[in-house]
Every structure is written in C-alpha cells, then in structure tokens.
C-alpha cells in the first residue's frame, strides 16, 4: 500500500513536469509559427526594396550582374537567418514565461498543503490542540500522499487533544481525590486541638482510616502509572485457574462476612491452563471482587463463574448490587470514574481498581468488559485470558 502511494505521488510529479515541458514546447512551436511568417515577410519586403534599388543602380552604372547576384544571395541568407532568429527569440521568451507560470501553479498545489501543515504544527506546538488541517476531499481514499499526510496529521492532533484533555482531567481528579482525605484529617486535627472532638481511640481510628485511604490512593496511582507506562514485567507461568479463584474467595471472605454478603464459586474443574502472571491475575480478581462487594448491599450475593470459550478461559464476577445504567458501561473502566460518587467515597473506593484490572488483563492479551441489565439489577464484570498454547503463540 505504501509503495503504491509513493508510486502515485511520483506519477503525479512526473505528469506535472511533463505538463510544464509540453506547455513550453507548444508555446514555443505556436509562437514560432505565428512570429516567423511575419518576420520573414518583413525581412523579405526589405530585401525586395533593396534588390529593386540595386537593380536600378546597376542598370544605370552598368555593374556586373554576377556580382550583384552573389550579393543578393548573401543578403537573402542573412535576412532569412535574422527572421528565424527573431522568431526563435520571441517564442523562447513567451514559452519560458508560460513554463514559469505553469511551474508556479503546479508547485503551489504541492507546497500550499505542506505550508498549511507547518502552520498548524506551530499552533499545536503553542498549545492550540483544536487546530486541524483542511482536507479538500469528500472521500479520504481518493486523496494523494499530501492529502493522506493531512488526514493522518489531523488524527494525530485529535489524539494529542484527547491526551491533553485526559492529562488535565487526571490532574483535576487526583487533586480532588487527595483533597477529600486530607480535608477529613485536617478536620479531625482541628477538632482535637479545639477540644471539639474527644481525644479517644474512636477519633484516632477515624484519622487512621483517612490516612490509610490516602496511602491506598497513592499506591494505586503509582501502580497505574507503571502499568500505563509499560514499566512492569509479567512473570508468566502455566497457571491453574480453579485454585486461584478459590484463593481469591478466601482472601475476600472476611470482608464479605462483615457485610453479610454470600460468596459462591461456579468453576469448571477441567479448565485448561493459562500462561499468565499469578500475582497479577489474582490482583485482577480481587479488584473485581472488591468492587462487587462495595456496591452490593447487605444480604446480597456475589458469585464467580469460570469456563472455557474456544481458545480462552472466561472468568466473570457477578453481583446482585446496585447495577450500572447503560450510559455508564463504556466509561466504567476510566480512571476515577464512578457511577455513584458519594457512595464510593463513603466506602473507600479510589476509582482506580477497575482501570488497573483492565490494564493487567490487556497486558496478558485478554479482554475485559462490564454488563448490567440496568440500575438496581446487579452487574457482571467479565474477562478472558488466552489458554497456555494460545498465549505462547
């Protein structure tokens, strides 16, 4: 495809040069054809007058006729040569001017789009990420390489604009998330100093909980930063899924009992092995379980299912919790995004756990997504992992 595009551009340049040459030749020939007859007639008329005067002079003086004929032949040749030279000079001048005009026009068709890209590049470098290059084509596939350059440049600019918006949003989100526990800690400290709050174990536990929440947020941010930068390694081994799921349930069971939530596991025992990092996949499952417990009310239920689907192992965490409205499903894995912000803060969620889970699953070559029948109807977070053979390929 790239070779064809280069060939297409080379062909256009070749045609443009050929057009300039043909215009020059046509103008040269046309001008010579138009100028030469009049120039020759003018010189021939002048020569006729000269011949007539010379004949009269010779007749009167009795000059030698042969010498006169020789002079006339030489004079005829000179006049003919002068006529041709005049015609050529005029035609060359006109042809050169026409070629220059055509060359400028053709070159502008190539240079103007490049200049437009340069101008937009300067504005984007100055921070104007909403700038775009105008593409003069209804169908992008019909454009040449310059048009394709403009299209790809606009796509790059769109990505830069999205990244800049994400950066600004991230700064705002991090500031907001850090401010909440810091404000709580400051409030407790001021209450203790002013003797508004009692200096007892309960107050100190509240301060400790807010500090722990702040520490978890910082740890999650560091983990997410490493994942997004690709600054981590996966210690892949041939992993059995059923024991890993059982371990995740055992780890999360005390929290589930404290909330009065039932945990169950429905896992096929003949699942194939996956080539994955044991600790990272355990982290994904625990993140999904913690999220499910956070949004499931007391006496609710959370259960895990696992089965084989073609060359993948399918794992899903279901809950009977508050559910997710359909418009939120596509953004549920975005960092700091919450369907119910107030409830999430009360229960200590950082809004990063699902984002980390998504990055880890994708790093293993899998896919993760969320499903929900609607608000108040529970939700399902599912992901797939390639089997050992498929992952190795």
C-alpha positions in Angstrom: 0.0 0.0 0.0 2.8 2.4 0.9 4.6 1.5 -2.2 1.5 2.3 -4.3 1.1 5.7 -2.6 4.8 6.6 -3.3 4.3 5.5 -6.9 1.2 7.6 -7.1 3.0 10.7 -5.9 5.9 10.0 -8.3 3.5 9.7 -11.1 1.8 13.0 -10.2 5.2 14.7 -10.1 6.2 13.2 -13.4 3.0 14.3 -15.0 3.4 17.9 -13.6 6.9 18.1 -15.0 5.7 16.7 -18.3 2.9 19.3 -18.4 5.4 22.1 -17.9 7.6 20.7 -20.7 4.6 20.2 -23.1 3.4 23.7 -22.4 6.8 25.1 -23.1 7.1 23.2 -26.4 3.6 24.0 -27.5 4.1 27.7 -26.8 7.5 27.6 -28.5 6.1 26.0 -31.6 3.0 28.1 -31.7 4.9 31.4 -31.2 7.5 30.4 -33.8 4.7 29.5 -36.2 3.0 32.8 -35.5 6.1 35.1 -35.5 8.2 33.5 -38.2 6.0 34.3 -41.2 5.5 38.0 -40.3 9.2 38.3 -39.5 10.2 36.6 -42.8 7.7 38.7 -44.8 9.1 41.9 -43.2 12.7 40.9 -44.0 11.7 39.7 -47.5 10.0 43.0 -48.2 13.0 45.0 -47.0 15.2 42.8 -49.2 12.8 43.3 -52.2 13.2 47.0 -51.8 17.0 46.6 -51.6 17.0 44.4 -54.8 14.9 46.9 -56.7 17.2 49.8 -55.8 20.3 47.7 -56.6 18.9 46.7 -60.0 18.2 50.3 -60.9 21.6 51.3 -59.7 23.3 48.6 -61.6 21.4 49.4 -64.8 22.4 53.0 -64.5 26.1 52.2 -63.7 26.4 49.0 -65.8 27.6 46.9 -62.9 28.5 43.2 -63.1 25.3 41.1 -62.9 27.1 38.0 -61.4 28.5 40.1 -58.6 25.0 41.5 -57.9 23.5 38.0 -57.8 26.2 36.9 -55.3 25.4 40.0 -53.1 21.7 39.2 -53.3 22.1 35.6 -52.3 24.2 36.6 -49.3 21.7 39.2 -48.3 18.8 36.7 -48.7 20.5 34.3 -46.4 21.2 36.9 -43.8 17.6 38.1 -43.9 16.3 34.6 -43.6 18.6 33.9 -40.7 17.6 37.1 -39.0 13.9 36.2 -39.4 14.3 32.8 -37.9 16.4 34.2 -35.0 13.8 36.8 -34.3 11.0 34.2 -34.3 13.0 31.9 -32.0 13.9 34.6 -29.5 10.3 35.8 -29.2 8.9 32.2 -29.0 11.6 31.2 -26.4 10.7 34.2 -24.3 7.0 33.5 -24.4 7.5 29.8 -23.8 9.8 30.5 -20.8 7.3 32.8 -19.3 4.4 30.3 -19.8 6.5 27.5 -18.3 7.3 29.6 -15.2 3.7 30.4 -14.7 2.6 26.8 -15.1 5.5 25.6 -12.8 4.5 28.1 -10.1 0.9 26.9 -10.3 1.8 23.2 -10.2 4.3 23.7 -7.3 1.8 25.6 -5.3 -0.5 22.6 -5.4 2.2 20.7 -3.5 3.7 23.4 -1.4 0.5 25.0 -0.1 -0.8 21.9 1.7 2.7 21.4 3.3 2.7 25.0 4.4 -0.7 24.6 5.9 0.5 21.6 7.9 3.6 23.6 9.1 1.3 26.5 10.2 -1.0 24.1 12.1 2.0 22.4 13.6 3.3 25.7 15.0 -0.1 26.4 16.5 -0.4 23.0 18.1 3.2 23.3 19.5 1.9 26.6 21.1 -0.8 24.6 22.9 -3.8 25.1 20.4 -4.7 21.4 20.2 -8.0 22.1 18.5 -6.3 23.2 15.2 -6.8 21.0 12.1 -5.5 20.9 8.5 -8.2 21.4 5.9 -8.6 18.4 3.6 -10.1 19.1 0.2 -11.6 15.7 -0.5 -15.0 14.2 0.1 -13.5 10.7 0.2 -10.2 10.3 2.1 -9.3 7.3 0.0 -9.2 9.5 -3.1 -6.6 11.8 -1.8 -2.9 11.7 -2.7 0.0 11.4 -0.3 -0.2 15.1 0.7 -3.9 14.6 1.5 -3.1 11.4 3.4 -0.5 13.4 5.3 -3.1 16.0 6.3 -5.6 13.3 7.3 -3.0 11.4 9.5 -1.8 14.7 10.9 -5.4 15.6 11.9 -5.7 12.2 13.6 -2.5 12.8 15.5 -3.8 16.2 16.5 -7.0 14.7 17.7 -5.1 12.1 19.8 -2.9 14.9 21.2 -6.0 16.9 22.1 -7.5 13.9 23.9 -4.3 13.2 25.7 -4.2 16.8 26.9 -7.8 16.7 28.0 -7.1 13.4 29.8 -4.0 15.0 31.5 -6.0 18.0 32.7 -8.8 15.7 33.9 -6.3 13.5 35.6 -4.8 16.4 37.5 -8.2 17.6 38.5 -9.3 14.1 39.6 -6.1 13.5 41.6 -6.4 16.9 43.3 -10.0 16.2 44.2 -9.3 12.6 45.4 -6.3 13.8 47.6 -8.3 16.7 48.9 -11.0 14.6 50.4 -9.0 12.5 52.9 -6.7 15.5 53.6 -9.7 17.6 54.4 -11.0 14.9 56.8 -7.7 14.5 58.5 -7.4 18.3 58.9 -10.9 18.5 60.3 -10.2 15.8 62.9 -6.9 17.5 63.9 -8.6 20.9 64.3 -11.4 19.3 66.3 -8.8 17.7 68.6 -6.9 21.0 69.0 -10.1 22.9 69.8 -11.3 20.2 72.1 -14.4 19.8 69.9 -13.6 16.1 69.4 -12.7 13.8 72.2 -9.1 12.5 72.2 -10.1 8.9 72.4 -9.5 5.7 70.4 -12.5 6.2 68.1 -11.3 9.6 66.9 -7.8 8.3 66.3 -9.2 5.4 64.4 -11.1 7.8 62.1 -7.9 9.7 61.4 -6.0 6.4 60.8 -8.7 5.3 58.4 -8.4 8.5 56.4 -4.6 8.2 56.4 -4.9 4.6 55.2 -7.3 5.7 52.5 -4.8 8.3 51.4 -2.0 5.8 51.3 -4.1 3.4 49.2 -4.8 6.1 46.7 -1.1 7.0 46.4 -0.2 3.3 46.0 -2.9 2.8 43.3 -1.7 5.9 41.4 1.8 4.6 41.4 0.6 1.2 40.2 -1.5 2.7 37.5 1.4 4.9 36.4 3.7 1.9 36.0 1.1 0.0 34.1 0.3 2.8 31.7 4.0 3.5 31.1 4.6 -0.3 30.5 7.2 -0.1 33.2 6.5 -3.6 34.6 7.2 -7.3 33.8 4.9 -10.2 33.8 6.2 -13.4 35.4 4.3 -15.8 33.2 3.8 -19.4 34.3 1.4 -22.1 33.4 -1.4 -21.3 35.8 -4.4 -23.4 37.0 -7.4 -21.1 37.3 -9.7 -23.0 39.9 -7.2 -22.9 42.8 -6.5 -19.2 42.0 -10.2 -18.4 42.2 -10.6 -20.3 45.4 -7.7 -18.3 46.9 -9.3 -15.0 45.9 -12.5 -16.0 47.5 -10.7 -17.0 50.7 -8.9 -13.6 50.8 -12.1 -11.6 50.4 -14.3 -13.8 52.6 -13.8 -11.8 55.8 -15.0 -8.6 54.1 -18.0 -10.4 52.6 -19.0 -11.8 56.0 -18.7 -8.4 57.7 -21.2 -7.1 55.1 -23.5 -10.1 55.2 -22.9 -11.0 51.6 -22.8 -14.5 50.3 -19.9 -15.6 48.1 -20.1 -18.6 45.8 -17.9 -20.1 43.1 -19.1 -22.0 40.0 -15.9 -23.1 38.2 -15.3 -26.0 35.8 -12.6 -28.2 37.1 -11.3 -29.2 33.7 -10.2 -25.7 32.6 -7.0 -25.5 30.5 -4.0 -23.7 31.9 -3.3 -20.1 31.1 0.1 -18.6 30.6 -0.1 -15.7 33.0 1.4 -13.9 36.0 -0.2 -15.5 39.0 0.0 -12.4 41.3 -1.3 -10.1 38.6 -4.3 -12.2 37.7 -5.0 -12.6 41.4 -4.9 -8.8 41.7 -7.4 -8.5 38.9 -9.9 -11.0 40.5 -9.5 -9.3 43.9 -10.2 -5.9 42.4 -13.3 -7.1 40.7 -14.5 -8.9 43.9 -13.8 -5.8 46.0 -15.7 -3.7 43.5 -18.7 -6.1 43.6 -18.7 -6.1 47.4 -18.5 -2.3 47.6 -21.7 -1.9 45.5 -23.7 -4.9 46.9 -26.0 -4.2 49.9 -26.2 -6.4 52.9 -27.7 -9.9 52.4 -26.8 -9.7 48.7 -24.8 -12.2 46.7 -21.6 -12.2 44.8 -20.5 -15.2 42.7 -17.8 -16.2 40.3 -18.2 -18.3 37.2 -15.4 -19.7 35.0 -15.4 -21.7 31.9 -13.6 -22.3 28.6 -14.6 -20.5 25.5 -12.7 -21.7 22.4 -9.0 -20.7 23.0 -9.8 -18.6 26.0 -10.7 -19.0 29.7 -13.7 -16.9 30.6 -14.0 -15.6 34.1 -16.9 -13.4 35.4 -17.7 -11.8 38.7 -21.5 -11.3 39.2 -23.3 -9.4 41.9 -26.8 -8.5 43.0 -25.9 -4.9 43.7 -27.0 -1.5 42.6 -26.3 -2.2 38.9 -24.9 0.1 36.3 -27.0 2.3 34.0 -26.3 1.6 30.3 -24.7 5.0 29.5 -22.0 4.4 32.2 -20.9 0.9 30.9 -18.5 2.2 28.3 -16.7 4.5 30.8 -16.7 2.3 33.8 -13.0 1.4 33.4 -11.9 5.0 33.1 -9.7 6.1 36.0 -11.6 7.9 38.8 -14.9 7.3 37.1 -17.7 6.3 39.4 -21.4 5.7 38.8 -22.2 6.7 42.4 -19.5 9.1 43.6 -20.9 9.8 47.0 -21.4 6.1 47.9 -17.9 5.2 46.6 -16.2 7.8 48.8 -18.1 6.6 51.8 -16.9 3.1 51.2 -13.3 4.0 50.4 -13.1 3.3 46.7 -10.3 5.1 44.8 -11.9 4.8 41.4 -8.7 3.2 40.0 -9.1 -0.5 40.7 -11.1 -1.3 37.6 -8.6 0.7 35.5 -5.7 -1.3 36.9 -7.6 -4.6 36.2 -8.2 -3.5 32.6 -4.5 -2.7 32.0 -3.4 -6.1 33.5 -5.9 -8.1 31.5 -4.9 -6.4 28.3 -1.2 -6.9 29.1 -2.0 -10.7 29.1 -3.6 -10.5 25.7 -7.1 -10.7 27.2 -10.2 -8.6 27.1 -12.4 -7.2 29.9 -15.8 -5.7 29.9 -18.9 -4.9 32.1 -22.5 -5.8 31.7 -25.6 -4.8 33.6 -29.4 -5.2 33.0 -29.8 -1.7 34.5 -29.9 0.2 37.7 -30.8 -1.9 40.7 -30.4 -5.2 38.8 -26.8 -6.1 39.6 -23.8 -6.2 37.3 -21.2 -8.5 35.8 -17.5 -7.9 35.2 -16.0 -10.5 32.9 -12.6 -11.0 31.3 -10.9 -13.6 29.1 -7.4 -15.0 29.2 -5.8 -16.9 26.3 -5.0 -20.6 27.1 -1.4 -21.7 27.5 -1.0 -22.7 23.9 -2.7 -19.6 22.5 -0.8 -17.2 24.8 2.5 -18.7 23.8 1.7 -18.1 20.1 
